[in-house]
PDB file of C-alpha atoms in Angstrom:
ATOM      1  CA  MET A   1      21.625  12.434   2.401  1.00  0.00           C
ATOM      2  CA  LEU A   2      18.360  10.516   2.132  1.00  0.00           C
ATOM      3  CA  THR A   3      17.996   7.280   4.087  1.00  0.00           C
ATOM      4  CA  VAL A   4      15.260   4.670   4.383  1.00  0.00           C
ATOM      5  CA  SER A   5      13.619   5.109   7.789  1.00  0.00           C
ATOM      6  CA  GLU A   6      10.582   2.789   7.640  1.00  0.00           C
ATOM      7  CA  LEU A   7       9.429  -0.173   5.557  1.00  0.00           C
ATOM      8  CA  TYR A   8       5.863  -1.489   5.452  1.00  0.00           C
ATOM      9  CA  ILE A   9       3.876  -4.325   3.952  1.00  0.00           C
ATOM     10  CA  TYR A  10       0.106  -4.873   3.994  1.00  0.00           C
ATOM     11  CA  PRO A  11      -0.298  -8.620   3.384  1.00  0.00           C
ATOM     12  CA  ILE A  12      -4.105  -8.576   3.150  1.00  0.00           C
ATOM     13  CA  LYS A  13      -5.293  -5.591   1.148  1.00  0.00           C
ATOM     14  CA  SER A  14      -6.798  -2.844   3.344  1.00  0.00           C
ATOM     15  CA  LEU A  15      -6.132  -4.615   6.651  1.00  0.00           C
ATOM     16  CA  GLY A  16      -3.430  -3.635   9.116  1.00  0.00           C
ATOM     17  CA  GLY A  17       0.134  -3.032   7.998  1.00  0.00           C
ATOM     18  CA  ILE A  18       3.346  -4.579   9.282  1.00  0.00           C
ATOM     19  CA  THR A  19       6.531  -2.611   9.986  1.00  0.00           C
ATOM     20  CA  LEU A  20       9.734  -4.326   8.863  1.00  0.00           C
ATOM     21  CA  SER A  21      13.439  -3.663   9.400  1.00  0.00           C
ATOM     22  CA  ARG A  22      14.247  -5.402   6.111  1.00  0.00           C
ATOM     23  CA  ALA A  23      12.077  -6.284   3.130  1.00  0.00           C
ATOM     24  CA  GLU A  24      12.608  -8.478   0.090  1.00  0.00           C
ATOM     25  CA  VAL A  25      11.853  -6.875  -3.276  1.00  0.00           C
ATOM     26  CA  THR A  26      10.127  -9.290  -5.677  1.00  0.00           C
ATOM     27  CA  ASP A  27       8.842  -8.936  -9.225  1.00  0.00           C
ATOM     28  CA  ARG A  28       5.604  -7.333  -7.964  1.00  0.00           C
ATOM     29  CA  GLY A  29       6.647  -5.396  -4.880  1.00  0.00           C
ATOM     30  CA  PHE A  30       7.724  -6.348  -1.386  1.00  0.00           C
ATOM     31  CA  LYS A  31       7.369 -10.019  -0.524  1.00  0.00           C
ATOM     32  CA  TYR A  32       3.922 -10.753   0.958  1.00  0.00           C
ATOM     33  CA  ASP A  33       2.649  -7.222   0.240  1.00  0.00           C
ATOM     34  CA  ARG A  34      -1.041  -7.387  -0.745  1.00  0.00           C
ATOM     35  CA  ARG A  35      -0.827 -10.963  -1.972  1.00  0.00           C
ATOM     36  CA  TRP A  36      -4.130 -11.652  -0.170  1.00  0.00           C
ATOM     37  CA  MET A  37      -7.428  -9.826  -0.527  1.00  0.00           C
ATOM     38  CA  LEU A  38     -10.984 -10.012   0.766  1.00  0.00           C
ATOM     39  CA  VAL A  39     -13.710 -10.010  -1.895  1.00  0.00           C
ATOM     40  CA  ASP A  40     -17.486  -9.690  -1.796  1.00  0.00           C
ATOM     41  CA  GLU A  41     -20.055 -12.038  -3.348  1.00  0.00           C
ATOM     42  CA  GLN A  42     -19.328 -10.547  -6.788  1.00  0.00           C
ATOM     43  CA  ASN A  43     -15.575 -11.173  -6.336  1.00  0.00           C
ATOM     44  CA  ARG A  44     -14.846  -7.452  -6.031  1.00  0.00           C
ATOM     45  CA  SER A  45     -12.130  -6.262  -3.678  1.00  0.00           C
ATOM     46  CA  LEU A  46     -13.174  -4.907  -0.284  1.00  0.00           C
ATOM     47  CA  THR A  47     -11.417  -1.890   1.232  1.00  0.00           C
ATOM     48  CA  GLN A  48     -11.659   0.440   4.205  1.00  0.00           C
ATOM     49  CA  ARG A  49     -13.215   3.049   1.941  1.00  0.00           C
ATOM     50  CA  GLN A  50     -16.515   1.205   2.241  1.00  0.00           C
ATOM     51  CA  TYR A  51     -15.814  -0.809   5.400  1.00  0.00           C
ATOM     52  CA  PRO A  52     -13.661   1.126   7.891  1.00  0.00           C
ATOM     53  CA  GLN A  53     -13.989  -1.737  10.386  1.00  0.00           C
ATOM     54  CA  MET A  54     -11.364  -3.543   8.308  1.00  0.00           C
ATOM     55  CA  SER A  55      -8.758  -1.408  10.072  1.00  0.00           C
ATOM     56  CA  SER A  56      -9.481  -3.274  13.323  1.00  0.00           C
ATOM     57  CA  ILE A  57      -7.830  -6.464  12.031  1.00  0.00           C
ATOM     58  CA  LYS A  58      -4.091  -6.322  12.671  1.00  0.00           C
ATOM     59  CA  MET A  59      -1.518  -8.473  10.913  1.00  0.00           C
ATOM     60  CA  SER A  60       1.804 -10.022  11.885  1.00  0.00           C
ATOM     61  CA  LEU A  61       4.308 -12.349  10.218  1.00  0.00           C
ATOM     62  CA  LYS A  62       5.099 -15.749  11.690  1.00  0.00           C
ATOM     63  CA  SER A  63       7.569 -18.360  10.449  1.00  0.00           C
ATOM     64  CA  SER A  64       4.843 -20.408   8.768  1.00  0.00           C
ATOM     65  CA  GLY A  65       2.418 -17.722   7.652  1.00  0.00           C
ATOM     66  CA  LEU A  66       0.363 -14.686   8.599  1.00  0.00           C
ATOM     67  CA  LEU A  67      -1.503 -14.075  11.817  1.00  0.00           C
ATOM     68  CA  ALA A  68      -4.674 -11.966  11.607  1.00  0.00           C
ATOM     69  CA  ARG A  69      -5.878 -10.701  14.969  1.00  0.00           C
ATOM     70  CA  HIS A  70      -9.013  -8.892  16.116  1.00  0.00           C
ATOM     71  CA  PRO A  71      -9.434  -7.557  19.685  1.00  0.00           C
ATOM     72  CA  MET A  72     -12.849  -9.228  20.134  1.00  0.00           C
ATOM     73  CA  ARG A  73     -12.614 -12.228  17.810  1.00  0.00           C
ATOM     74  CA  GLY A  74      -9.160 -13.558  18.558  1.00  0.00           C
ATOM     75  CA  ASP A  75      -6.829 -14.622  15.776  1.00  0.00           C
ATOM     76  CA  ILE A  76      -6.488 -16.925  12.798  1.00  0.00           C
ATOM     77  CA  HIS A  77      -3.362 -18.342  11.153  1.00  0.00           C
ATOM     78  CA  ILE A  78      -3.053 -18.101   7.352  1.00  0.00           C
ATOM     79  CA  PRO A  79      -0.396 -20.184   5.563  1.00  0.00           C
ATOM     80  CA  PHE A  80       1.947 -18.463   3.129  1.00  0.00           C
ATOM     81  CA  LEU A  81       0.819 -20.844   0.379  1.00  0.00           C
ATOM     82  CA  PRO A  82      -2.769 -22.127   0.055  1.00  0.00           C
ATOM     83  CA  HIS A  83      -3.420 -25.837   0.477  1.00  0.00           C
ATOM     84  CA  ASN A  84      -3.839 -27.907  -2.675  1.00  0.00           C
ATOM     85  CA  HIS A  85      -7.108 -28.184  -4.600  1.00  0.00           C
ATOM     86  CA  GLN A  86      -8.355 -24.671  -3.963  1.00  0.00           C
ATOM     87  CA  THR A  87     -10.698 -22.989  -6.449  1.00  0.00           C
ATOM     88  CA  ILE A  88      -9.321 -20.578  -9.056  1.00  0.00           C
ATOM     89  CA  GLU A  89     -11.410 -17.407  -9.228  1.00  0.00           C
ATOM     90  CA  GLU A  90     -11.501 -14.289 -11.383  1.00  0.00           C
ATOM     91  CA  VAL A  91     -11.473 -11.270  -9.081  1.00  0.00           C
ATOM     92  CA  THR A  92     -11.765  -7.537  -9.713  1.00  0.00           C
ATOM     93  CA  VAL A  93      -9.415  -4.877  -8.347  1.00  0.00           C
ATOM     94  CA  TRP A  94     -10.151  -1.326  -9.508  1.00  0.00           C
ATOM     95  CA  GLY A  95     -11.395  -2.531 -12.880  1.00  0.00           C
ATOM     96  CA  ASP A  96      -8.583  -5.030 -13.372  1.00  0.00           C
ATOM     97  CA  ILE A  97      -9.668  -8.658 -13.648  1.00  0.00           C
ATOM     98  CA  CYS A  98      -7.087 -11.193 -12.533  1.00  0.00           C
ATOM     99  CA  LYS A  99      -6.949 -14.717 -11.190  1.00  0.00           C
ATOM    100  CA  GLY A 100      -6.652 -15.700  -7.550  1.00  0.00           C
ATOM    101  CA  VAL A 101      -7.280 -18.808  -5.497  1.00  0.00           C
ATOM    102  CA  THR A 102      -9.565 -19.353  -2.534  1.00  0.00           C
ATOM    103  CA  LEU A 103      -8.155 -20.422   0.821  1.00  0.00           C
ATOM    104  CA  GLY A 104     -11.147 -22.244   2.242  1.00  0.00           C
ATOM    105  CA  SER A 105     -14.440 -21.840   4.055  1.00  0.00           C
ATOM    106  CA  SER A 106     -12.914 -21.613   7.535  1.00  0.00           C
ATOM    107  CA  TYR A 107     -11.051 -18.433   6.574  1.00  0.00           C
ATOM    108  CA  ASP A 108     -14.097 -16.997   4.805  1.00  0.00           C
ATOM    109  CA  GLN A 109     -16.225 -17.624   7.881  1.00  0.00           C
ATOM    110  CA  TRP A 110     -13.746 -16.020  10.284  1.00  0.00           C
ATOM    111  CA  PHE A 111     -13.420 -12.832   8.248  1.00  0.00           C
ATOM    112  CA  SER A 112     -17.147 -12.668   7.479  1.00  0.00           C
ATOM    113  CA  GLU A 113     -18.107 -12.971  11.150  1.00  0.00           C
ATOM    114  CA  THR A 114     -15.343 -10.619  12.286  1.00  0.00           C
ATOM    115  CA  LEU A 115     -16.241  -7.859   9.839  1.00  0.00           C
ATOM    116  CA  GLY A 116     -19.995  -8.405   9.845  1.00  0.00           C
ATOM    117  CA  LEU A 117     -20.216  -8.876   6.083  1.00  0.00           C
ATOM    118  CA  LYS A 118     -20.046 -11.833   3.753  1.00  0.00           C
ATOM    119  CA  CYS A 119     -16.620 -12.119   2.171  1.00  0.00           C
ATOM    120  CA  ARG A 120     -13.968 -14.557   1.003  1.00  0.00           C
ATOM    121  CA  LEU A 121     -10.190 -14.585   1.318  1.00  0.00           C
ATOM    122  CA  ILE A 122      -8.291 -14.775  -1.988  1.00  0.00           C
ATOM    123  CA  TYR A 123      -4.561 -15.314  -2.642  1.00  0.00           C
ATOM    124  CA  MET A 124      -2.608 -14.150  -5.708  1.00  0.00           C
ATOM    125  CA  PRO A 125      -0.419 -17.045  -6.928  1.00  0.00           C
ATOM    126  CA  ASP A 126       2.945 -16.512  -8.596  1.00  0.00           C
ATOM    127  CA  ASP A 127       1.543 -17.280 -12.047  1.00  0.00           C
ATOM    128  CA  THR A 128      -0.890 -14.349 -11.879  1.00  0.00           C
ATOM    129  CA  HIS A 129       0.651 -11.223 -13.385  1.00  0.00           C
ATOM    130  CA  ARG A 130      -1.323  -8.004 -12.994  1.00  0.00           C
ATOM    131  CA  GLN A 131       0.021  -5.327 -15.324  1.00  0.00           C
ATOM    132  CA  VAL A 132       0.576  -1.808 -13.984  1.00  0.00           C
ATOM    133  CA  ASP A 133      -1.378   0.918 -15.812  1.00  0.00           C
ATOM    134  CA  THR A 134       0.389   1.291 -19.165  1.00  0.00           C
ATOM    135  CA  ARG A 135      -0.428   5.006 -19.263  1.00  0.00           C
ATOM    136  CA  TYR A 136       2.309   5.444 -16.662  1.00  0.00           C
ATOM    137  CA  ALA A 137       4.553   2.422 -17.086  1.00  0.00           C
ATOM    138  CA  SER A 138       5.634   0.148 -19.910  1.00  0.00           C
ATOM    139  CA  LYS A 139       4.450  -3.424 -20.266  1.00  0.00           C
ATOM    140  CA  GLY A 140       6.172  -5.960 -18.064  1.00  0.00           C
ATOM    141  CA  HIS A 141       5.755  -4.087 -14.772  1.00  0.00           C
ATOM    142  CA  PHE A 142       3.499  -5.948 -12.380  1.00  0.00           C
ATOM    143  CA  THR A 143       1.817  -5.333  -9.064  1.00  0.00           C
ATOM    144  CA  SER A 144      -0.079  -7.432  -6.541  1.00  0.00           C
ATOM    145  CA  PHE A 145      -3.589  -6.613  -5.268  1.00  0.00           C
ATOM    146  CA  ALA A 146      -2.378  -3.073  -4.478  1.00  0.00           C
ATOM    147  CA  ASP A 147      -4.486  -0.213  -5.839  1.00  0.00           C
ATOM    148  CA  GLY A 148      -2.240   0.229  -8.841  1.00  0.00           C
ATOM    149  CA  TYR A 149       1.519   0.170  -8.248  1.00  0.00           C
ATOM    150  CA  PRO A 150       4.046  -2.032  -6.459  1.00  0.00           C
ATOM    151  CA  PHE A 151       5.447   0.721  -4.199  1.00  0.00           C
ATOM    152  CA  LEU A 152       4.455   3.985  -2.547  1.00  0.00           C
ATOM    153  CA  ALA A 153       7.183   6.275  -1.197  1.00  0.00           C
ATOM    154  CA  ILE A 154       6.709   9.181   1.211  1.00  0.00           C
ATOM    155  CA  GLY A 155       9.300  11.443   2.808  1.00  0.00           C
ATOM    156  CA  GLN A 156       9.089  11.939   6.569  1.00  0.00           C
ATOM    157  CA  ALA A 157       9.595  15.653   5.879  1.00  0.00           C
ATOM    158  CA  SER A 158       6.349  15.662   3.899  1.00  0.00           C
ATOM    159  CA  LEU A 159       4.361  14.294   6.831  1.00  0.00           C
ATOM    160  CA  ASP A 160       6.114  16.700   9.193  1.00  0.00           C
ATOM    161  CA  ASP A 161       5.120  19.575   6.937  1.00  0.00           C
ATOM    162  CA  LEU A 162       1.507  18.392   6.787  1.00  0.00           C
ATOM    163  CA  ASN A 163       1.390  17.987  10.566  1.00  0.00           C
ATOM    164  CA  SER A 164       2.678  21.548  10.979  1.00  0.00           C
ATOM    165  CA  ARG A 165      -0.600  22.646   9.350  1.00  0.00           C
ATOM    166  CA  LEU A 166      -2.884  20.416  11.447  1.00  0.00           C
ATOM    167  CA  ASP A 167      -4.282  20.855  14.940  1.00  0.00           C
ATOM    168  CA  VAL A 168      -3.920  17.129  15.652  1.00  0.00           C
ATOM    169  CA  GLN A 169      -0.833  15.253  14.508  1.00  0.00           C
ATOM    170  CA  LEU A 170      -1.381  12.263  12.235  1.00  0.00           C
ATOM    171  CA  PRO A 171       0.800   9.135  12.041  1.00  0.00           C
ATOM    172  CA  MET A 172       2.320   7.782   8.846  1.00  0.00           C
ATOM    173  CA  ASN A 173      -0.033   4.765   8.894  1.00  0.00           C
ATOM    174  CA  ARG A 174      -2.845   6.990   7.580  1.00  0.00           C
ATOM    175  CA  PHE A 175      -1.082   6.981   4.195  1.00  0.00           C
ATOM    176  CA  ARG A 176      -0.066   3.298   3.955  1.00  0.00           C
ATOM    177  CA  PRO A 177       3.363   3.752   2.328  1.00  0.00           C
ATOM    178  CA  ASN A 178       5.838   0.984   1.584  1.00  0.00           C
ATOM    179  CA  ILE A 179       8.977   3.117   1.791  1.00  0.00           C
ATOM    180  CA  VAL A 180       9.510   6.091   4.103  1.00  0.00           C
ATOM    181  CA  PHE A 181      12.740   8.086   3.976  1.00  0.00           C
ATOM    182  CA  ARG A 182      14.362  10.801   6.054  1.00  0.00           C
ATOM    183  CA  GLY A 183      16.243  13.832   4.799  1.00  0.00           C
ATOM    184  CA  GLY A 184      15.587  16.327   2.045  1.00  0.00           C
ATOM    185  CA  GLU A 185      12.808  18.834   1.623  1.00  0.00           C
ATOM    186  CA  PRO A 186       9.080  18.275   2.151  1.00  0.00           C
ATOM    187  CA  TYR A 187       7.472  16.634  -0.901  1.00  0.00           C
ATOM    188  CA  GLU A 188      10.855  15.839  -2.413  1.00  0.00           C
ATOM    189  CA  GLU A 189       9.423  12.488  -3.494  1.00  0.00           C
ATOM    190  CA  ASP A 190       7.277  14.380  -6.018  1.00  0.00           C
ATOM    191  CA  LEU A 191      10.347  15.097  -8.114  1.00  0.00           C
ATOM    192  CA  MET A 192      12.034  11.698  -7.974  1.00  0.00           C
ATOM    193  CA  LYS A 193      12.308  10.146 -11.412  1.00  0.00           C
ATOM    194  CA  HIS A 194      15.013   7.497 -10.932  1.00  0.00           C
ATOM    195  CA  ILE A 195      16.205   6.458  -7.495  1.00  0.00           C
ATOM    196  CA  GLN A 196      18.293   3.570  -6.259  1.00  0.00           C
ATOM    197  CA  VAL A 197      18.212   1.690  -2.974  1.00  0.00           C
ATOM    198  CA  ALA A 198      20.346  -1.383  -2.264  1.00  0.00           C
ATOM    199  CA  ASN A 199      21.332  -1.492  -5.955  1.00  0.00           C
ATOM    200  CA  ILE A 200      17.665  -1.789  -6.971  1.00  0.00           C
ATOM    201  CA  ASP A 201      16.320   0.808  -9.395  1.00  0.00           C
ATOM    202  CA  PHE A 202      13.008   2.542  -8.709  1.00  0.00           C
ATOM    203  CA  PHE A 203      11.161   5.014 -10.906  1.00  0.00           C
ATOM    204  CA  GLY A 204       8.627   7.623  -9.845  1.00  0.00           C
ATOM    205  CA  VAL A 205       5.771   7.332 -12.323  1.00  0.00           C
ATOM    206  CA  LYS A 206       2.690   8.893 -10.749  1.00  0.00           C
ATOM    207  CA  LEU A 207       1.814  11.080  -7.798  1.00  0.00           C
ATOM    208  CA  CYS A 208      -0.541   9.281  -5.441  1.00  0.00           C
ATOM    209  CA  SER A 209      -4.064  10.691  -5.272  1.00  0.00           C
ATOM    210  CA  ARG A 210      -5.545  10.258  -1.829  1.00  0.00           C
ATOM    211  CA  CYS A 211      -9.029   9.133  -0.792  1.00  0.00           C
ATOM    212  CA  ILE A 212     -11.180   8.950   2.330  1.00  0.00           C
ATOM    213  CA  LEU A 213      -9.139   6.015   3.636  1.00  0.00           C
ATOM    214  CA  THR A 214      -6.620   8.589   4.899  1.00  0.00           C
ATOM    215  CA  THR A 215      -9.345  10.040   7.152  1.00  0.00           C
ATOM    216  CA  ILE A 216      -9.838   6.735   9.013  1.00  0.00           C
ATOM    217  CA  ASP A 217      -8.093   6.350  12.373  1.00  0.00           C
ATOM    218  CA  GLN A 218      -6.302   3.009  12.060  1.00  0.00           C
ATOM    219  CA  GLN A 219      -6.725   2.283  15.754  1.00  0.00           C
ATOM    220  CA  THR A 220     -10.381   3.228  16.298  1.00  0.00           C
ATOM    221  CA  ALA A 221     -11.825   2.978  12.730  1.00  0.00           C
ATOM    222  CA  GLU A 222     -13.383   6.417  13.246  1.00  0.00           C
ATOM    223  CA  LYS A 223     -13.643   8.774  10.262  1.00  0.00           C
ATOM    224  CA  GLY A 224     -12.774  12.456  10.327  1.00  0.00           C
ATOM    225  CA  LYS A 225     -12.154  15.285   7.864  1.00  0.00           C
ATOM    226  CA  GLU A 226      -8.377  15.351   8.050  1.00  0.00           C
ATOM    227  CA  PRO A 227      -5.982  15.165   6.362  1.00  0.00           C
ATOM    228  CA  LEU A 228      -7.987  15.663   3.157  1.00  0.00           C
ATOM    229  CA  LYS A 229      -9.469  18.960   4.324  1.00  0.00           C
ATOM    230  CA  THR A 230      -6.037  20.525   4.801  1.00  0.00           C
ATOM    231  CA  LEU A 231      -4.290  18.762   1.927  1.00  0.00           C
ATOM    232  CA  SER A 232      -6.936  20.063  -0.470  1.00  0.00           C
ATOM    233  CA  THR A 233      -5.851  23.641   0.306  1.00  0.00           C
ATOM    234  CA  TYR A 234      -2.360  23.180  -1.101  1.00  0.00           C
ATOM    235  CA  ARG A 235      -1.936  19.720  -2.659  1.00  0.00           C
ATOM    236  CA  MET A 236      -4.585  19.692  -5.392  1.00  0.00           C
ATOM    237  CA  LYS A 237      -3.697  18.671  -8.925  1.00  0.00           C
ATOM    238  CA  ASP A 238      -6.249  17.852 -11.634  1.00  0.00           C
ATOM    239  CA  ASN A 239      -8.978  17.975  -8.968  1.00  0.00           C
ATOM    240  CA  LYS A 240      -7.225  15.273  -6.941  1.00  0.00           C
ATOM    241  CA  THR A 241      -5.456  15.505  -3.602  1.00  0.00           C
ATOM    242  CA  MET A 242      -1.842  14.302  -3.863  1.00  0.00           C
ATOM    243  CA  PHE A 243       0.466  12.891  -1.209  1.00  0.00           C
ATOM    244  CA  GLY A 244       3.298  10.457  -1.964  1.00  0.00           C
ATOM    245  CA  GLN A 245       4.808   9.016  -5.133  1.00  0.00           C
ATOM    246  CA  ASN A 246       3.977   5.706  -6.809  1.00  0.00           C
ATOM    247  CA  LEU A 247       7.024   3.709  -7.911  1.00  0.00           C
ATOM    248  CA  ILE A 248       7.797   0.894 -10.307  1.00  0.00           C
ATOM    249  CA  HIS A 249      11.128  -0.937 -10.251  1.00  0.00           C
ATOM    250  CA  HIS A 250      13.755  -3.009 -12.015  1.00  0.00           C
ATOM    251  CA  GLY A 251      15.566  -5.725 -10.124  1.00  0.00           C
ATOM    252  CA  THR A 252      15.130  -7.727  -6.950  1.00  0.00           C
ATOM    253  CA  GLY A 253      16.988  -7.905  -3.670  1.00  0.00           C
ATOM    254  CA  VAL A 254      16.711  -6.845  -0.051  1.00  0.00           C
ATOM    255  CA  MET A 255      16.186  -3.359   1.369  1.00  0.00           C
ATOM    256  CA  GLN A 256      16.848  -2.419   4.974  1.00  0.00           C
ATOM    257  CA  VAL A 257      16.074   0.485   7.241  1.00  0.00           C
ATOM    258  CA  GLY A 258      19.142   2.687   7.151  1.00  0.00           C
ATOM    259  CA  ASP A 259      19.898   2.070   3.471  1.00  0.00           C
ATOM    260  CA  ARG A 260      20.841   5.135   1.487  1.00  0.00           C
ATOM    261  CA  LEU A 261      18.269   6.346  -1.041  1.00  0.00           C
ATOM    262  CA  LYS A 262      20.117   7.789  -4.024  1.00  0.00           C
ATOM    263  CA  VAL A 263      18.330  10.176  -6.372  1.00  0.00           C
ATOM    264  CA  LEU A 264      19.874   9.584  -9.800  1.00  0.00           C
ATOM    265  CA  THR A 265      17.540  11.789 -11.867  1.00  0.00           C
ATOM    266  CA  ARG A 266      14.653  14.133 -11.185  1.00  0.00           C
ATOM    267  CA  HIS A 267      11.655  15.061 -13.268  1.00  0.00           C
ATOM    268  CA  GLU A 268      12.573  18.116 -15.304  1.00  0.00           C
ATOM    269  CA  GLU A 269       9.352  19.952 -14.601  1.00  0.00           C
ATOM    270  CA  LYS A 270       8.340  20.701 -11.047  1.00  0.00           C
ATOM    271  CA  ARG A 271       5.207  18.624 -11.246  1.00  0.00           C
ATOM    272  CA  PHE A 272       4.226  19.386  -7.685  1.00  0.00           C
ATOM    273  CA  PHE A 273       6.492  20.800  -5.024  1.00  0.00           C
ATOM    274  CA  VAL A 274       5.428  22.809  -1.977  1.00  0.00           C
ATOM    275  CA  SER A 275       7.845  24.123   0.614  1.00  0.00           C
ATOM    276  CA  SER A 276       7.091  24.348   4.295  1.00  0.00           C
ATOM    277  CA  PRO A 277       4.940  27.307   5.349  1.00  0.00           C
ATOM    278  CA  VAL A 278       6.770  30.398   6.539  1.00  0.00           C
TER     279      VAL A 278
END
């Protein structure tokens, strides 16, 4: 039996994640997941790929909003909804142009000074609908400021298998999943076509290609060669390194750690499945 073992959200894109025991599923992913984003002077999204120091800002949820905290700069409170009369901006996320709203100069200043680069904090309002790539999903499926999809699922067995090949064990936070499950074989998520959790339907539409962000230690912001060096020896497909499955969904509701993950159908072809090493 497969069960949900961890749930994560990343309220501000590419900053620290938050572990949850229960998470609300909305029309564009988990509630609060990547609804905020830092942009540069050209309104392009900022990520750890270019600025690994972003990993040093940790996030937590409070009753009235988010709390962003940096070990040297202290913290700043961010309301769940921006104050009235904020500016509407067109922002770019991986080639997608969508509308967001500014939160104000005080937030821009705090993040700019903390990260050592000029940036602004942007929020995605409910009336912004960013379509998922229609090469992999039909129209009407939306995501937030995530790279491309509302959910990323990874099996704990997959990370255990990867770690069995590494000299130094890596934590799950290197891969920034939303849903982690226990049980099954390593890389079983590769084959999931239609799954159900808490009566919500999820569909595996695209294996997740991994980038240098996975090589950044989320505690120290230091870069290394792993896990990409090892993953590239056995998880390459179309010249990309794969780890995890991107999901779209139908329905809303609440998921909890401990919920059963039911696999209703699998992809007919074994698109990518690697057993543990002998």
